[in-house]
């Protein structure tokens, strides 16, 4: 029976560097001899990827409760079809965004009921072993997005006060669950941030990186 793997999620605002750091962390874990499955939300299973298209296409305006439920429908499928099987096979799972993103964007950002989101999170029956919350200033976040050159999506069009709520929301998530989460300073160059992540993963999950 293989040793069950560990489940690590990476959270933070747009442009915080989640996708960049998920890749670098997965590389470091693989270099340490672990089998790593990287995945992302919304999406990560065939059904959830279809729902991702419905959520992010931009040509549909969902009501807020429907948006919350679609995120959790996608997440439930992702957990059952991708994450649980990988963990059961002894793989480490590194996931770019998970339930905390729904709590922060739909809850803190858009005003959806946070108790409902917490209850839906509990319904999944699987929590991350470790959540790395990447923290950058709103200026850094916006500067990185501008440098990336992608057209502004819905959240970016919501403007600076929304970004401030998102940053505060992620800090609140960390403060509510410090045993699961670690708030990481994600300013500075990608290699320096990656070293901070490796140190936290090594300390919290007992792996030499
Ligand atoms: N530490 C860093 N310093 C400077 N630029 C960075 C850093 N990390 C990432 N970037 C760049 O900033 C942009 C956003 O990074 P990335 O896509 O990793 O962020 P993200 O958190 O995944 O964003 P999103 O929420 O939009 O998916 C990319 O162009 C990336 O190359
Ligand atoms: Mg990303």
Short mmCIF file of C-alpha atoms and ligand atoms in Angstrom, two decimals:
data_model
loop_
_atom_site.label_atom_id
_atom_site.label_comp_id
_atom_site.label_asym_id
_atom_site.label_seq_id
_atom_site.Cartn_x
_atom_site.Cartn_y
_atom_site.Cartn_z
CA UNK A 1 0.00 0.00 0.00
CA UNK A 2 1.68 3.28 -1.06
CA UNK A 3 1.94 6.04 1.50
CA UNK A 4 -0.88 8.49 0.80
CA UNK A 5 0.37 11.70 -0.80
CA UNK A 6 0.00 15.23 0.49
CA UNK A 7 -2.40 17.87 -0.76
CA UNK A 8 -0.99 21.38 -1.15
CA UNK A 9 -3.02 24.34 -2.42
CA UNK A 10 -1.71 27.69 -3.62
CA UNK A 11 -3.91 30.72 -3.16
CA UNK A 12 -3.73 34.47 -3.64
CA UNK A 13 -4.93 37.33 -5.79
CA UNK A 14 -4.56 37.61 -9.57
CA UNK A 15 -0.96 38.11 -10.50
CA UNK A 16 0.32 37.01 -7.07
CA UNK A 17 2.35 34.34 -8.87
CA UNK A 18 0.30 31.21 -8.08
CA UNK A 19 0.76 29.47 -11.42
CA UNK A 20 4.46 30.36 -11.53
CA UNK A 21 5.03 29.09 -7.99
CA UNK A 22 2.90 25.96 -8.42
CA UNK A 23 5.18 24.97 -11.30
CA UNK A 24 8.38 25.72 -9.37
CA UNK A 25 7.17 23.88 -6.26
CA UNK A 26 6.12 20.85 -8.31
CA UNK A 27 9.58 20.83 -9.92
CA UNK A 28 11.24 20.93 -6.49
CA UNK A 29 9.07 18.10 -5.14
CA UNK A 30 9.77 16.00 -8.23
CA UNK A 31 13.50 16.67 -7.87
CA UNK A 32 13.18 15.36 -4.30
CA UNK A 33 11.93 12.08 -5.76
CA UNK A 34 8.20 12.55 -5.18
CA UNK A 35 5.52 11.90 -7.77
CA UNK A 36 3.62 15.14 -8.24
CA UNK A 37 0.29 15.88 -9.82
CA UNK A 38 -0.25 19.57 -10.60
CA UNK A 39 -3.77 20.75 -11.16
CA UNK A 40 -5.80 23.96 -11.06
CA UNK A 41 -9.25 25.36 -10.40
CA UNK A 42 -11.79 25.90 -11.67
CA UNK A 43 -11.18 22.70 -13.60
CA UNK A 44 -8.86 19.76 -13.10
CA UNK A 45 -11.20 16.97 -14.24
CA UNK A 46 -13.08 16.60 -17.55
CA UNK A 47 -16.41 17.64 -16.00
CA UNK A 48 -14.86 20.48 -14.03
CA UNK A 49 -13.08 21.78 -17.14
CA UNK A 50 -16.46 22.02 -18.88
CA UNK A 51 -17.82 23.95 -15.93
CA UNK A 52 -14.73 26.18 -16.06
CA UNK A 53 -15.74 27.13 -19.58
CA UNK A 54 -19.21 28.05 -18.36
CA UNK A 55 -17.82 30.07 -15.46
CA UNK A 56 -15.08 31.96 -17.26
CA UNK A 57 -16.36 32.35 -20.83
CA UNK A 58 -17.63 35.84 -20.05
CA UNK A 59 -20.69 35.57 -22.29
CA UNK A 60 -22.88 34.41 -19.39
CA UNK A 61 -23.77 36.50 -16.35
CA UNK A 62 -24.44 34.04 -13.49
CA UNK A 63 -26.37 34.98 -10.39
CA UNK A 64 -24.06 34.91 -7.38
CA UNK A 65 -25.56 31.78 -5.69
CA UNK A 66 -25.40 29.95 -9.03
CA UNK A 67 -21.77 30.99 -9.44
CA UNK A 68 -20.92 29.64 -5.96
CA UNK A 69 -22.67 26.35 -6.66
CA UNK A 70 -21.03 25.94 -10.07
CA UNK A 71 -17.62 26.43 -8.47
CA UNK A 72 -18.45 23.75 -5.91
CA UNK A 73 -19.92 21.40 -8.50
CA UNK A 74 -16.66 21.67 -10.42
CA UNK A 75 -14.64 21.29 -7.22
CA UNK A 76 -16.54 18.21 -6.05
CA UNK A 77 -15.88 16.52 -9.39
CA UNK A 78 -12.23 17.58 -9.31
CA UNK A 79 -11.83 16.15 -5.79
CA UNK A 80 -13.47 12.83 -6.61
CA UNK A 81 -12.05 12.26 -10.09
CA UNK A 82 -8.56 13.70 -9.80
CA UNK A 83 -7.37 14.69 -6.33
CA UNK A 84 -8.50 11.73 -4.19
CA UNK A 85 -7.26 9.11 -6.68
CA UNK A 86 -3.87 10.85 -6.95
CA UNK A 87 -3.47 11.04 -3.16
CA UNK A 88 -4.56 7.44 -2.76
CA UNK A 89 -1.87 6.44 -5.26
CA UNK A 90 0.73 8.17 -3.10
CA UNK A 91 1.14 11.24 -5.29
CA UNK A 92 1.57 14.76 -4.03
CA UNK A 93 -1.06 17.11 -5.40
CA UNK A 94 -0.22 20.77 -5.99
CA UNK A 95 -3.40 22.68 -6.79
CA UNK A 96 -3.50 26.24 -8.17
CA UNK A 97 -6.55 27.71 -6.31
CA UNK A 98 -9.09 25.73 -4.26
CA UNK A 99 -12.00 26.46 -1.85
CA UNK A 100 -10.33 29.49 -0.29
CA UNK A 101 -10.59 31.26 -3.65
CA UNK A 102 -14.40 30.85 -3.59
CA UNK A 103 -14.50 32.11 0.00
CA UNK A 104 -12.43 35.14 -0.94
CA UNK A 105 -13.77 36.08 -4.41
CA UNK A 106 -17.44 35.15 -4.11
CA UNK A 107 -17.61 35.60 -0.31
CA UNK A 108 -15.38 38.51 0.71
CA UNK A 109 -15.25 40.03 -2.78
CA UNK A 110 -18.80 39.76 -4.08
CA UNK A 111 -20.77 39.28 -0.86
CA UNK A 112 -21.98 35.66 -1.12
CA UNK A 113 -22.88 34.05 2.21
CA UNK A 114 -19.62 32.93 3.79
CA UNK A 115 -21.22 30.35 6.10
CA UNK A 116 -22.73 28.65 3.07
CA UNK A 117 -19.32 28.58 1.39
CA UNK A 118 -17.77 27.11 4.56
CA UNK A 119 -20.50 24.44 4.66
CA UNK A 120 -19.93 23.54 1.01
CA UNK A 121 -16.20 23.34 1.69
CA UNK A 122 -16.85 20.93 4.57
CA UNK A 123 -19.09 18.85 2.30
CA UNK A 124 -16.10 18.03 0.10
CA UNK A 125 -14.70 15.91 2.93
CA UNK A 126 -11.13 16.68 1.92
CA UNK A 127 -9.06 19.61 3.14
CA UNK A 128 -5.56 20.57 2.02
CA UNK A 129 -2.67 19.46 4.22
CA UNK A 130 -1.13 22.86 3.56
CA UNK A 131 -2.35 26.05 1.89
CA UNK A 132 0.24 28.57 0.73
CA UNK A 133 -1.35 32.01 0.57
CA UNK A 134 0.73 34.26 -1.68
CA UNK A 135 0.53 37.85 -0.50
CA UNK A 136 1.48 40.82 -2.68
CA UNK A 137 0.47 44.48 -2.60
CA UNK A 138 -2.36 45.54 -4.88
CA UNK A 139 0.21 47.59 -6.83
CA UNK A 140 2.36 44.51 -7.45
CA UNK A 141 -0.64 42.44 -8.43
CA UNK A 142 -1.83 45.02 -10.96
CA UNK A 143 1.69 45.63 -12.28
CA UNK A 144 2.26 41.92 -12.90
CA UNK A 145 -1.06 41.60 -14.68
CA UNK A 146 -0.30 44.60 -16.87
CA UNK A 147 3.14 43.17 -17.67
CA UNK A 148 1.54 39.86 -18.61
CA UNK A 149 -0.45 41.78 -21.22
CA UNK A 150 -3.69 39.79 -20.98
CA UNK A 151 -6.93 41.71 -21.44
CA UNK A 152 -8.48 42.58 -18.08
CA UNK A 153 -10.99 39.97 -16.94
CA UNK A 154 -14.10 40.55 -14.89
CA UNK A 155 -12.32 40.88 -11.54
CA UNK A 156 -9.72 43.25 -12.87
CA UNK A 157 -12.45 45.48 -14.26
CA UNK A 158 -13.94 45.63 -10.76
CA UNK A 159 -11.10 47.92 -9.79
CA UNK A 160 -8.88 48.71 -6.87
CA UNK A 161 -11.40 48.52 -3.95
CA UNK A 162 -12.27 45.01 -5.05
CA UNK A 163 -8.59 44.04 -5.08
CA UNK A 164 -8.22 45.47 -1.56
CA UNK A 165 -11.11 43.27 -0.38
CA UNK A 166 -9.52 40.24 -2.02
CA UNK A 167 -6.21 40.83 -0.29
CA UNK A 168 -7.94 41.32 3.07
CA UNK A 169 -10.04 38.21 2.41
CA UNK A 170 -6.99 36.03 1.87
CA UNK A 171 -5.44 37.38 5.05
CA UNK A 172 -8.67 36.57 6.91
CA UNK A 173 -8.61 33.02 5.52
CA UNK A 174 -5.07 32.62 6.82
CA UNK A 175 -5.94 34.07 10.23
CA UNK A 176 -8.95 31.74 10.57
CA UNK A 177 -6.89 28.59 9.88
CA UNK A 178 -3.21 29.21 10.72
CA UNK A 179 -2.61 25.50 11.31
CA UNK A 180 -3.52 24.76 7.66
CA UNK A 181 -2.41 27.98 5.98
CA UNK A 182 0.81 29.92 5.68
CA UNK A 183 0.86 33.52 4.51
CA UNK A 184 3.86 33.99 2.23
CA UNK A 185 5.44 37.25 1.16
CA UNK A 186 5.30 36.88 -2.63
CA UNK A 187 7.10 40.15 -3.47
CA UNK A 188 10.51 39.86 -5.10
CA UNK A 189 11.80 37.68 -7.89
CA UNK A 190 10.23 34.27 -8.58
CA UNK A 191 13.28 32.31 -7.40
CA UNK A 192 13.31 34.09 -4.03
CA UNK A 193 9.58 33.46 -3.56
CA UNK A 194 10.03 29.80 -4.56
CA UNK A 195 12.71 29.39 -1.89
CA UNK A 196 10.25 30.72 0.73
CA UNK A 197 7.63 28.20 -0.40
CA UNK A 198 10.10 25.32 -0.29
CA UNK A 199 11.14 26.24 3.24
CA UNK A 200 7.53 26.26 4.43
CA UNK A 201 6.66 22.97 2.72
CA UNK A 202 9.79 21.36 4.14
CA UNK A 203 9.01 22.52 7.65
CA UNK A 204 5.26 21.87 7.66
CA UNK A 205 5.21 18.60 5.73
CA UNK A 206 8.54 17.14 6.72
CA UNK A 207 10.10 16.71 3.31
CA UNK A 208 13.68 17.67 2.44
CA UNK A 209 13.66 20.26 -0.39
N1 LIG B 1 7.89 36.97 -8.35
C1 LIG B 1 7.55 37.54 -9.53
N2 LIG B 1 8.12 38.70 -9.93
C2 LIG B 1 7.78 39.27 -11.10
N3 LIG B 1 6.90 38.77 -11.97
C3 LIG B 1 6.31 37.62 -11.64
C4 LIG B 1 6.59 36.94 -10.41
N4 LIG B 1 5.84 35.83 -10.34
C5 LIG B 1 5.11 35.79 -11.47
N5 LIG B 1 5.41 36.86 -12.26
C6 LIG B 1 4.80 37.21 -13.55
O1 LIG B 1 3.59 37.87 -13.25
C7 LIG B 1 2.54 37.38 -14.07
C8 LIG B 1 1.49 36.70 -13.19
O2 LIG B 1 2.06 35.51 -12.62
P1 LIG B 1 1.18 34.19 -12.49
O3 LIG B 1 0.50 33.92 -13.77
O4 LIG B 1 2.06 33.14 -11.93
O5 LIG B 1 0.14 34.69 -11.40
P2 LIG B 1 -1.21 33.99 -10.95
O6 LIG B 1 -1.31 34.26 -9.49
O7 LIG B 1 -1.25 32.60 -11.40
O8 LIG B 1 -2.28 34.88 -11.72
P3 LIG B 1 -3.83 34.47 -12.08
O9 LIG B 1 -4.60 34.57 -10.80
O10 LIG B 1 -4.26 35.54 -13.02
O11 LIG B 1 -3.81 33.09 -12.65
C9 LIG B 1 3.19 36.44 -15.07
O12 LIG B 1 3.48 37.18 -16.23
C10 LIG B 1 4.44 35.98 -14.37
O13 LIG B 1 5.45 35.65 -15.28
MG1 LIG B 2 -2.57 31.58 -12.63
#
